Amino acid sequence: MLIATPWYESGSFWQFVITTLVAVGVGFLGAFATLRASNPKRRLAYWTLANTSLFVASHSQTGALTVAHHGTTVQRPRVVELELRNTGRRDITAAQFHAGQPIVYDLGADVVAVLEVASQPTGTVAPSVSISTEARHRIEVPPCLLTRKQKVNISLLVDGPEHPVRCLGAPLVDVQVRETAEPVRSLSSMLIAAWTVSFLILGVASLVSKLTSS
């Protein structure tokens, strides 16, 4: 007498279920990617790469070492490295800066000098970052072109204790500005990851089908 195999032990059933789920997931990701491509966003992210004292505690207490910049002694020297990155899918132009106002960052300590402003990739132009004339613990990024995927690294010499870098104002029109701890993953990398997971699921479905049919 033949005994019917329960439906939940059928390899073809589970393969159908998993394949359907994968197809729905891939379709959703494709629709999401199409929607994002048809509605491109401008985004600017920033984070602090380093906020490092040039002295160890013993040096600052004994005065064994001194740091001077253009003849002026820096009592509590620190090097702060700030990174800006256009993480959106469109360029941010100077026209996006409302009324020509700059982006303002507060370092929490007096900025002695802007040591370096570097831009990547090659061919992009670094903005003219300057110390604010209103308060020396602030820097300003004037209206400029920040191309898609452009990264700007700003190195600063400050005099004072460690403070988190804060964005006091980013008067950008139709641009989302936010602080983040690390670079945001791009849409392409997320889609690649999704496709990889999909193929892994299909592989598992095929294995289950073979095991249940044997």
CSV table of N, CA, C and O in Angstrom, one decimal, residues 39-154:
chain,number,residue,atom,x,y,z
A,39,ASN,N,14.0,59.2,-8.9
A,39,ASN,CA,13.9,60.3,-8.0
A,39,ASN,C,15.2,60.5,-7.2
A,39,ASN,O,15.4,60.2,-6.0
A,40,PRO,N,16.3,60.9,-7.9
A,40,PRO,CA,17.6,61.0,-7.3
A,40,PRO,C,17.6,62.1,-6.2
A,40,PRO,O,17.0,63.1,-6.3
A,41,LYS,N,18.4,61.7,-5.1
A,41,LYS,CA,18.5,62.6,-4.0
A,41,LYS,C,19.9,63.2,-3.9
A,41,LYS,O,20.8,62.6,-4.3
A,42,ARG,N,19.9,64.4,-3.3
A,42,ARG,CA,21.2,65.0,-3.0
A,42,ARG,C,21.5,64.8,-1.5
A,42,ARG,O,20.6,65.1,-0.6
A,43,ARG,N,22.6,64.2,-1.1
A,43,ARG,CA,22.9,63.9,0.3
A,43,ARG,C,24.4,64.3,0.5
A,43,ARG,O,25.3,64.1,-0.3
A,44,LEU,N,24.6,64.9,1.7
A,44,LEU,CA,26.0,65.3,2.2
A,44,LEU,C,26.2,64.7,3.6
A,44,LEU,O,25.4,65.0,4.5
A,45,ALA,N,27.1,63.8,3.7
A,45,ALA,CA,27.4,63.2,5.0
A,45,ALA,C,28.8,63.8,5.5
A,45,ALA,O,29.7,64.1,4.7
A,46,TYR,N,28.9,63.8,6.8
A,46,TYR,CA,30.2,64.2,7.4
A,46,TYR,C,30.5,63.4,8.6
A,46,TYR,O,29.5,63.0,9.3
A,47,TRP,N,31.7,63.2,9.0
A,47,TRP,CA,32.1,62.6,10.2
A,47,TRP,C,33.5,63.0,10.5
A,47,TRP,O,34.3,63.5,9.7
A,48,THR,N,33.9,62.8,11.8
A,48,THR,CA,35.2,63.1,12.3
A,48,THR,C,36.1,61.9,12.2
A,48,THR,O,35.9,60.8,12.8
A,49,LEU,N,37.2,62.0,11.4
A,49,LEU,CA,38.1,60.9,11.2
A,49,LEU,C,39.1,60.8,12.4
A,49,LEU,O,39.5,59.7,12.8
A,50,ALA,N,39.5,62.0,12.9
A,50,ALA,CA,40.5,62.0,14.0
A,50,ALA,C,40.3,63.3,14.8
A,50,ALA,O,39.9,64.3,14.3
A,51,ASN,N,40.6,63.2,16.1
A,51,ASN,CA,40.6,64.3,17.0
A,51,ASN,C,41.6,64.0,18.1
A,51,ASN,O,41.3,63.5,19.2
A,52,THR,N,42.9,64.3,17.7
A,52,THR,CA,44.0,63.7,18.4
A,52,THR,C,44.9,64.8,19.0
A,52,THR,O,45.3,65.8,18.3
A,53,SER,N,45.2,64.7,20.3
A,53,SER,CA,46.1,65.6,21.0
A,53,SER,C,47.5,65.4,20.5
A,53,SER,O,47.9,64.2,20.3
A,54,LEU,N,48.3,66.4,20.3
A,54,LEU,CA,49.7,66.3,20.0
A,54,LEU,C,50.6,66.0,21.2
A,54,LEU,O,51.8,65.7,21.0
A,55,PHE,N,50.1,66.2,22.4
A,55,PHE,CA,50.8,66.0,23.6
A,55,PHE,C,50.2,64.8,24.4
A,55,PHE,O,49.0,64.6,24.3
A,56,VAL,N,51.1,64.1,25.1
A,56,VAL,CA,50.6,63.1,26.1
A,56,VAL,C,50.4,63.9,27.4
A,56,VAL,O,50.9,65.1,27.5
A,57,ALA,N,49.8,63.4,28.4
A,57,ALA,CA,49.5,64.1,29.6
A,57,ALA,C,50.7,64.6,30.3
A,57,ALA,O,50.8,65.7,30.8
A,58,SER,N,51.8,63.8,30.3
A,58,SER,CA,53.0,64.2,31.0
A,58,SER,C,53.7,65.5,30.3
A,58,SER,O,54.2,66.3,31.0
A,59,HIS,N,53.6,65.5,29.0
A,59,HIS,CA,54.2,66.7,28.3
A,59,HIS,C,53.4,67.9,28.6
A,59,HIS,O,54.0,69.0,28.8
A,60,SER,N,52.1,67.9,28.6
A,60,SER,CA,51.3,69.1,28.8
A,60,SER,C,51.5,69.6,30.3
A,60,SER,O,51.3,70.8,30.5
A,61,GLN,N,51.8,68.7,31.2
A,61,GLN,CA,51.9,69.1,32.6
A,61,GLN,C,53.3,69.7,32.9
A,61,GLN,O,53.4,70.6,33.7
A,62,THR,N,54.3,69.1,32.3
A,62,THR,CA,55.7,69.6,32.6
A,62,THR,C,56.1,70.7,31.6
A,62,THR,O,57.1,71.4,31.9
A,63,GLY,N,55.4,70.9,30.5
A,63,GLY,CA,55.9,71.9,29.5
A,63,GLY,C,57.2,71.5,28.8
A,63,GLY,O,57.9,72.3,28.3
A,64,ALA,N,57.4,70.1,28.8
A,64,ALA,CA,58.6,69.6,28.1
A,64,ALA,C,58.7,69.9,26.6
A,64,ALA,O,59.7,70.1,26.0
A,65,LEU,N,57.5,70.0,26.0
A,65,LEU,CA,57.4,70.2,24.6
A,65,LEU,C,56.4,71.4,24.4
A,65,LEU,O,55.5,71.7,25.1
A,66,THR,N,56.7,72.2,23.3
A,66,THR,CA,55.8,73.2,22.9
A,66,THR,C,55.6,73.2,21.4
A,66,THR,O,56.4,72.7,20.6
A,67,VAL,N,54.4,73.6,21.0
A,67,VAL,CA,54.0,73.7,19.6
A,67,VAL,C,53.7,75.1,19.2
A,67,VAL,O,53.0,75.8,20.0
A,68,ALA,N,54.3,75.6,18.2
A,68,ALA,CA,54.0,77.0,17.7
A,68,ALA,C,53.6,77.0,16.3
A,68,ALA,O,54.1,76.2,15.5
A,69,HIS,N,52.8,78.0,15.9
A,69,HIS,CA,52.4,78.1,14.5
A,69,HIS,C,52.5,79.6,14.2
A,69,HIS,O,51.9,80.5,14.8
A,70,HIS,N,53.4,79.8,13.2
A,70,HIS,CA,53.8,81.2,12.8
A,70,HIS,C,54.1,82.1,14.0
A,70,HIS,O,53.7,83.2,14.1
A,71,GLY,N,54.9,81.5,14.9
A,71,GLY,CA,55.4,82.3,16.1
A,71,GLY,C,54.5,82.3,17.3
A,71,GLY,O,54.8,82.8,18.3
A,72,THR,N,53.3,81.8,17.1
A,72,THR,CA,52.3,81.8,18.2
A,72,THR,C,52.3,80.4,18.9
A,72,THR,O,52.1,79.4,18.2
A,73,THR,N,52.5,80.4,20.2
A,73,THR,CA,52.5,79.1,20.9
A,73,THR,C,51.1,78.5,21.1
A,73,THR,O,50.2,79.3,21.4
A,74,VAL,N,50.9,77.2,20.8
A,74,VAL,CA,49.7,76.6,20.9
A,74,VAL,C,49.7,75.8,22.2
A,74,VAL,O,50.5,74.9,22.4
A,75,GLN,N,48.9,76.2,23.2
A,75,GLN,CA,49.0,75.6,24.5
A,75,GLN,C,48.5,74.1,24.5
A,75,GLN,O,49.1,73.3,25.1
A,76,ARG,N,47.4,73.8,23.9
A,76,ARG,CA,46.8,72.5,23.9
A,76,ARG,C,46.5,72.1,22.5
A,76,ARG,O,45.3,72.0,22.1
A,77,PRO,N,47.6,71.8,21.7
A,77,PRO,CA,47.4,71.5,20.3
A,77,PRO,C,46.7,70.1,20.0
A,77,PRO,O,47.0,69.1,20.7
A,78,ARG,N,45.8,70.2,19.1
A,78,ARG,CA,45.1,69.0,18.6
A,78,ARG,C,45.0,69.1,17.1
A,78,ARG,O,44.9,70.2,16.6
A,79,VAL,N,45.0,67.9,16.5
A,79,VAL,CA,44.7,67.8,15.1
A,79,VAL,C,43.4,67.2,14.9
A,79,VAL,O,43.1,66.1,15.3
A,80,VAL,N,42.5,67.9,14.2
A,80,VAL,CA,41.1,67.4,13.9
A,80,VAL,C,41.0,67.1,12.4
A,80,VAL,O,41.4,68.0,11.6
A,81,GLU,N,40.6,66.0,12.0
A,81,GLU,CA,40.4,65.6,10.6
A,81,GLU,C,38.9,65.4,10.4
A,81,GLU,O,38.3,64.5,11.0
A,82,LEU,N,38.3,66.2,9.5
A,82,LEU,CA,36.9,66.1,9.2
A,82,LEU,C,36.7,65.7,7.8
A,82,LEU,O,37.5,66.2,6.9
A,83,GLU,N,35.8,64.8,7.5
A,83,GLU,CA,35.6,64.4,6.1
A,83,GLU,C,34.1,64.7,5.7
A,83,GLU,O,33.2,64.4,6.5
A,84,LEU,N,34.0,65.3,4.6
A,84,LEU,CA,32.7,65.5,3.9
A,84,LEU,C,32.6,64.6,2.7
A,84,LEU,O,33.6,64.5,2.0
A,85,ARG,N,31.4,64.1,2.5
A,85,ARG,CA,31.3,63.2,1.3
A,85,ARG,C,29.9,63.4,0.7
A,85,ARG,O,28.9,63.4,1.4
A,86,ASN,N,29.9,63.6,-0.6
A,86,ASN,CA,28.6,63.6,-1.3
A,86,ASN,C,28.1,62.2,-1.6
A,86,ASN,O,28.7,61.5,-2.4
A,87,THR,N,27.2,61.7,-0.7
A,87,THR,CA,26.7,60.3,-0.8
A,87,THR,C,25.5,60.2,-1.7
A,87,THR,O,24.9,59.1,-1.7
A,88,GLY,N,25.0,61.3,-2.3
A,88,GLY,CA,23.8,61.2,-3.1
A,88,GLY,C,24.1,60.8,-4.5
A,88,GLY,O,25.3,60.5,-4.8
A,89,ARG,N,23.1,60.9,-5.4
A,89,ARG,CA,23.3,60.4,-6.7
A,89,ARG,C,23.3,61.6,-7.7
A,89,ARG,O,23.3,61.4,-8.9
A,90,ARG,N,23.4,62.8,-7.2
A,90,ARG,CA,23.5,64.0,-8.0
A,90,ARG,C,24.6,64.9,-7.4
A,90,ARG,O,24.9,64.9,-6.2
A,91,ASP,N,25.1,65.8,-8.3
A,91,ASP,CA,26.1,66.8,-7.8
A,91,ASP,C,25.4,67.8,-6.9
A,91,ASP,O,24.2,68.1,-7.1
A,92,ILE,N,26.1,68.3,-6.0
A,92,ILE,CA,25.6,69.5,-5.1
A,92,ILE,C,26.4,70.7,-5.7
A,92,ILE,O,27.6,70.8,-5.6
A,93,THR,N,25.6,71.6,-6.2
A,93,THR,CA,26.2,72.8,-6.9
A,93,THR,C,26.2,74.0,-5.9
A,93,THR,O,25.5,74.0,-4.9
A,94,ALA,N,26.9,75.0,-6.3
A,94,ALA,CA,26.9,76.3,-5.5
A,94,ALA,C,25.5,76.9,-5.4
A,94,ALA,O,25.2,77.6,-4.4
A,95,ALA,N,24.7,76.6,-6.4
A,95,ALA,CA,23.4,77.2,-6.4
A,95,ALA,C,22.5,76.6,-5.3
A,95,ALA,O,21.5,77.2,-4.9
A,96,GLN,N,22.9,75.4,-4.7
A,96,GLN,CA,22.1,74.8,-3.6
A,96,GLN,C,22.4,75.5,-2.3
A,96,GLN,O,21.7,75.3,-1.3
A,97,PHE,N,23.4,76.3,-2.2
A,97,PHE,CA,23.7,77.1,-1.0
A,97,PHE,C,22.7,78.3,-0.9
A,97,PHE,O,22.9,79.3,-1.6
A,98,HIS,N,21.8,78.2,0.0
A,98,HIS,CA,20.8,79.3,0.1
A,98,HIS,C,21.4,80.6,0.4
A,98,HIS,O,22.1,80.8,1.4
A,99,ALA,N,21.1,81.6,-0.4
A,99,ALA,CA,21.6,83.0,-0.2
A,99,ALA,C,23.1,83.1,-0.1
A,99,ALA,O,23.6,84.0,0.5
A,100,GLY,N,23.8,82.1,-0.7
A,100,GLY,CA,25.2,82.1,-0.7
A,100,GLY,C,25.8,81.9,0.7
A,100,GLY,O,27.0,82.2,0.9
A,101,GLN,N,25.1,81.3,1.6
A,101,GLN,CA,25.5,81.1,3.0
A,101,GLN,C,26.4,79.8,3.1
A,101,GLN,O,26.1,78.8,2.4
A,102,PRO,N,27.5,79.8,3.9
A,102,PRO,CA,28.3,78.7,4.0
A,102,PRO,C,27.8,77.6,4.9
A,102,PRO,O,26.9,77.9,5.8
A,103,ILE,N,28.4,76.4,4.9
A,103,ILE,CA,28.2,75.4,5.9
A,103,ILE,C,29.1,75.7,7.0
A,103,ILE,O,30.3,76.0,6.8
A,104,VAL,N,28.6,75.7,8.2
A,104,VAL,CA,29.4,76.1,9.4
A,104,VAL,C,29.6,74.9,10.4
A,104,VAL,O,28.6,74.2,10.7
A,105,TYR,N,30.8,74.6,10.8
A,105,TYR,CA,31.1,73.6,11.7
A,105,TYR,C,31.7,74.2,13.0
A,105,TYR,O,32.6,75.1,12.9
A,106,ASP,N,31.4,73.6,14.1
A,106,ASP,CA,31.9,74.1,15.4
A,106,ASP,C,32.8,73.1,15.9
A,106,ASP,O,32.4,71.9,16.2
A,107,LEU,N,34.1,73.4,16.2
A,107,LEU,CA,35.1,72.5,16.7
A,107,LEU,C,35.2,72.4,18.2
A,107,LEU,O,35.8,71.6,18.7
A,108,GLY,N,34.5,73.4,18.8
A,108,GLY,CA,34.6,73.4,20.3
A,108,GLY,C,35.8,73.9,20.9
A,108,GLY,O,36.0,74.0,22.1
A,109,ALA,N,36.8,74.3,20.1
A,109,ALA,CA,38.1,74.9,20.5
A,109,ALA,C,38.6,75.8,19.4
A,109,ALA,O,38.2,75.6,18.2
A,110,ASP,N,39.4,76.8,19.8
A,110,ASP,CA,39.9,77.7,18.8
A,110,ASP,C,40.6,77.0,17.7
A,110,ASP,O,41.5,76.2,17.9
A,111,VAL,N,40.3,77.4,16.4
A,111,VAL,CA,41.0,76.8,15.3
A,111,VAL,C,42.2,77.7,15.0
A,111,VAL,O,42.1,78.9,14.7
A,112,VAL,N,43.4,77.1,15.1
A,112,VAL,CA,44.7,77.9,14.9
A,112,VAL,C,44.9,78.0,13.4
A,112,VAL,O,45.3,79.1,12.9
A,113,ALA,N,44.7,76.9,12.6
A,113,ALA,CA,45.0,77.0,11.2
A,113,ALA,C,44.3,75.8,10.5
A,113,ALA,O,44.0,74.8,11.1
A,114,VAL,N,44.0,76.1,9.2
A,114,VAL,CA,43.5,75.0,8.3
A,114,VAL,C,44.8,74.4,7.7
A,114,VAL,O,45.4,75.1,6.8
A,115,LEU,N,45.1,73.3,8.1
A,115,LEU,CA,46.4,72.7,7.6
A,115,LEU,C,46.3,72.2,6.2
A,115,LEU,O,47.2,72.4,5.4
A,116,GLU,N,45.2,71.5,5.8
A,116,GLU,CA,45.1,71.0,4.5
A,116,GLU,C,43.6,70.7,4.1
A,116,GLU,O,42.8,70.3,5.0
A,117,VAL,N,43.3,70.9,2.9
A,117,VAL,CA,42.0,70.5,2.4
A,117,VAL,C,42.2,69.7,1.1
A,117,VAL,O,42.8,70.2,0.1
A,118,ALA,N,41.9,68.4,1.1
A,118,ALA,CA,42.2,67.5,0.0
A,118,ALA,C,40.9,67.0,-0.5
A,118,ALA,O,39.9,66.8,0.2
A,119,SER,N,40.9,66.7,-1.8
A,119,SER,CA,39.6,66.3,-2.5
A,119,SER,C,39.9,65.0,-3.3
A,119,SER,O,40.9,65.0,-4.0
A,120,GLN,N,39.0,64.1,-3.3
A,120,GLN,CA,39.1,62.9,-4.1
A,120,GLN,C,37.7,62.7,-4.8
A,120,GLN,O,36.7,63.1,-4.2
A,121,PRO,N,37.6,62.1,-5.9
A,121,PRO,CA,38.7,61.6,-6.8
A,121,PRO,C,39.5,62.7,-7.5
A,121,PRO,O,39.1,63.8,-7.4
A,122,THR,N,40.5,62.2,-8.2
A,122,THR,CA,41.3,63.2,-8.9
A,122,THR,C,40.5,63.9,-9.9
A,122,THR,O,39.6,63.4,-10.6
A,123,GLY,N,40.7,65.2,-10.0
A,123,GLY,CA,40.0,66.1,-10.9
A,123,GLY,C,38.9,66.9,-10.3
A,123,GLY,O,38.4,67.9,-10.8
A,124,THR,N,38.5,66.5,-9.0
A,124,THR,CA,37.6,67.4,-8.3
A,124,THR,C,38.3,68.5,-7.6
A,124,THR,O,39.5,68.4,-7.3
A,125,VAL,N,37.5,69.6,-7.3
A,125,VAL,CA,38.1,70.8,-6.8
A,125,VAL,C,37.8,70.9,-5.3
A,125,VAL,O,36.6,70.7,-4.9
A,126,ALA,N,38.8,71.1,-4.4
A,126,ALA,CA,38.6,71.2,-3.0
A,126,ALA,C,38.0,72.6,-2.7
A,126,ALA,O,38.5,73.6,-3.3
A,127,PRO,N,37.1,72.7,-1.8
A,127,PRO,CA,36.5,74.0,-1.4
A,127,PRO,C,37.5,74.8,-0.6
A,127,PRO,O,38.5,74.3,0.0
A,128,SER,N,37.3,76.1,-0.6
A,128,SER,CA,38.2,77.0,0.2
A,128,SER,C,37.7,77.1,1.6
A,128,SER,O,37.0,78.1,2.0
A,129,VAL,N,38.1,76.2,2.5
A,129,VAL,CA,37.7,76.2,3.9
A,129,VAL,C,38.4,77.3,4.6
A,129,VAL,O,39.6,77.5,4.5
A,130,SER,N,37.7,78.0,5.5
A,130,SER,CA,38.3,79.1,6.2
A,130,SER,C,37.8,79.1,7.7
A,130,SER,O,36.8,78.6,8.0
A,131,ILE,N,38.6,79.8,8.5
A,131,ILE,CA,38.2,80.0,9.9
A,131,ILE,C,37.1,81.2,9.9
A,131,ILE,O,37.3,82.2,9.3
A,132,SER,N,36.1,81.0,10.7
A,132,SER,CA,35.0,82.0,10.8
A,132,SER,C,35.6,83.3,11.4
A,132,SER,O,36.3,83.3,12.4
A,133,THR,N,35.2,84.4,10.8
A,133,THR,CA,35.6,85.7,11.4
A,133,THR,C,34.8,86.1,12.6
A,133,THR,O,35.1,87.0,13.4
A,134,GLU,N,33.7,85.4,12.8
A,134,GLU,CA,32.8,85.6,13.9
A,134,GLU,C,33.2,84.9,15.2
A,134,GLU,O,33.0,85.4,16.3
A,135,ALA,N,33.8,83.7,15.0
A,135,ALA,CA,34.2,82.9,16.2
A,135,ALA,C,35.3,81.9,15.7
A,135,ALA,O,35.1,81.2,14.7
A,136,ARG,N,36.4,82.0,16.4
A,136,ARG,CA,37.6,81.2,15.9
A,136,ARG,C,37.4,79.7,16.2
A,136,ARG,O,38.2,78.9,15.7
A,137,HIS,N,36.4,79.3,16.9
A,137,HIS,CA,36.2,77.8,17.0
A,137,HIS,C,35.3,77.3,16.0
A,137,HIS,O,34.8,76.1,16.1
A,138,ARG,N,35.0,78.1,14.9
A,138,ARG,CA,34.2,77.6,13.8
A,138,ARG,C,34.9,77.7,12.5
A,138,ARG,O,35.8,78.5,12.3
A,139,ILE,N,34.6,76.8,11.6
A,139,ILE,CA,35.1,76.9,10.2
A,139,ILE,C,33.9,77.0,9.3
A,139,ILE,O,32.8,76.6,9.6
A,140,GLU,N,34.2,77.5,8.1
A,140,GLU,CA,33.1,77.7,7.1
A,140,GLU,C,33.5,77.0,5.8
A,140,GLU,O,34.7,77.2,5.3
A,141,VAL,N,32.6,76.4,5.2
A,141,VAL,CA,32.7,75.8,3.8
A,141,VAL,C,31.8,76.6,2.9
A,141,VAL,O,30.6,76.5,3.0
A,142,PRO,N,32.4,77.5,2.0
A,142,PRO,CA,31.6,78.4,1.2
A,142,PRO,C,30.9,77.6,0.1
A,142,PRO,O,31.1,76.4,-0.2
A,143,PRO,N,30.0,78.3,-0.6
A,143,PRO,CA,29.3,77.7,-1.7
A,143,PRO,C,30.3,77.1,-2.7
A,143,PRO,O,31.3,77.8,-3.1
A,144,CYS,N,30.1,75.9,-3.1
A,144,CYS,CA,31.1,75.2,-4.0
A,144,CYS,C,30.4,74.1,-4.7
A,144,CYS,O,29.2,73.7,-4.4
A,145,LEU,N,31.1,73.5,-5.6
A,145,LEU,CA,30.6,72.3,-6.3
A,145,LEU,C,31.1,71.1,-5.6
A,145,LEU,O,32.4,70.9,-5.5
A,146,LEU,N,30.2,70.2,-5.2
A,146,LEU,CA,30.6,68.9,-4.6
A,146,LEU,C,30.0,67.8,-5.5
A,146,LEU,O,28.8,67.6,-5.5
A,147,THR,N,30.8,67.2,-6.4
A,147,THR,CA,30.3,66.3,-7.3
A,147,THR,C,29.9,65.0,-6.7
A,147,THR,O,30.3,64.7,-5.5
A,148,ARG,N,29.2,64.2,-7.4
A,148,ARG,CA,28.7,62.9,-6.9
A,148,ARG,C,29.9,62.0,-6.5
A,148,ARG,O,30.9,61.9,-7.3
A,149,LYS,N,29.9,61.5,-5.3
A,149,LYS,CA,30.9,60.6,-4.8
A,149,LYS,C,32.2,61.4,-4.4
A,149,LYS,O,33.2,60.8,-4.1
A,150,GLN,N,32.2,62.7,-4.5
A,150,GLN,CA,33.3,63.5,-4.1
A,150,GLN,C,33.5,63.4,-2.6
A,150,GLN,O,32.6,63.5,-1.8
A,151,LYS,N,34.8,63.3,-2.2
A,151,LYS,CA,35.2,63.2,-0.8
A,151,LYS,C,36.1,64.4,-0.5
A,151,LYS,O,37.1,64.5,-1.2
A,152,VAL,N,35.9,65.1,0.6
A,152,VAL,CA,36.7,66.2,1.0
A,152,VAL,C,37.3,66.0,2.4
A,152,VAL,O,36.5,65.8,3.3
A,153,ASN,N,38.6,66.0,2.6
A,153,ASN,CA,39.2,65.8,3.9
A,153,ASN,C,39.8,67.1,4.3
A,153,ASN,O,40.6,67.7,3.6
A,154,ILE,N,39.4,67.5,5.5
A,154,ILE,CA,39.8,68.8,6.1
A,154,ILE,C,40.7,68.6,7.3
A,154,ILE,O,40.2,67.9,8.3
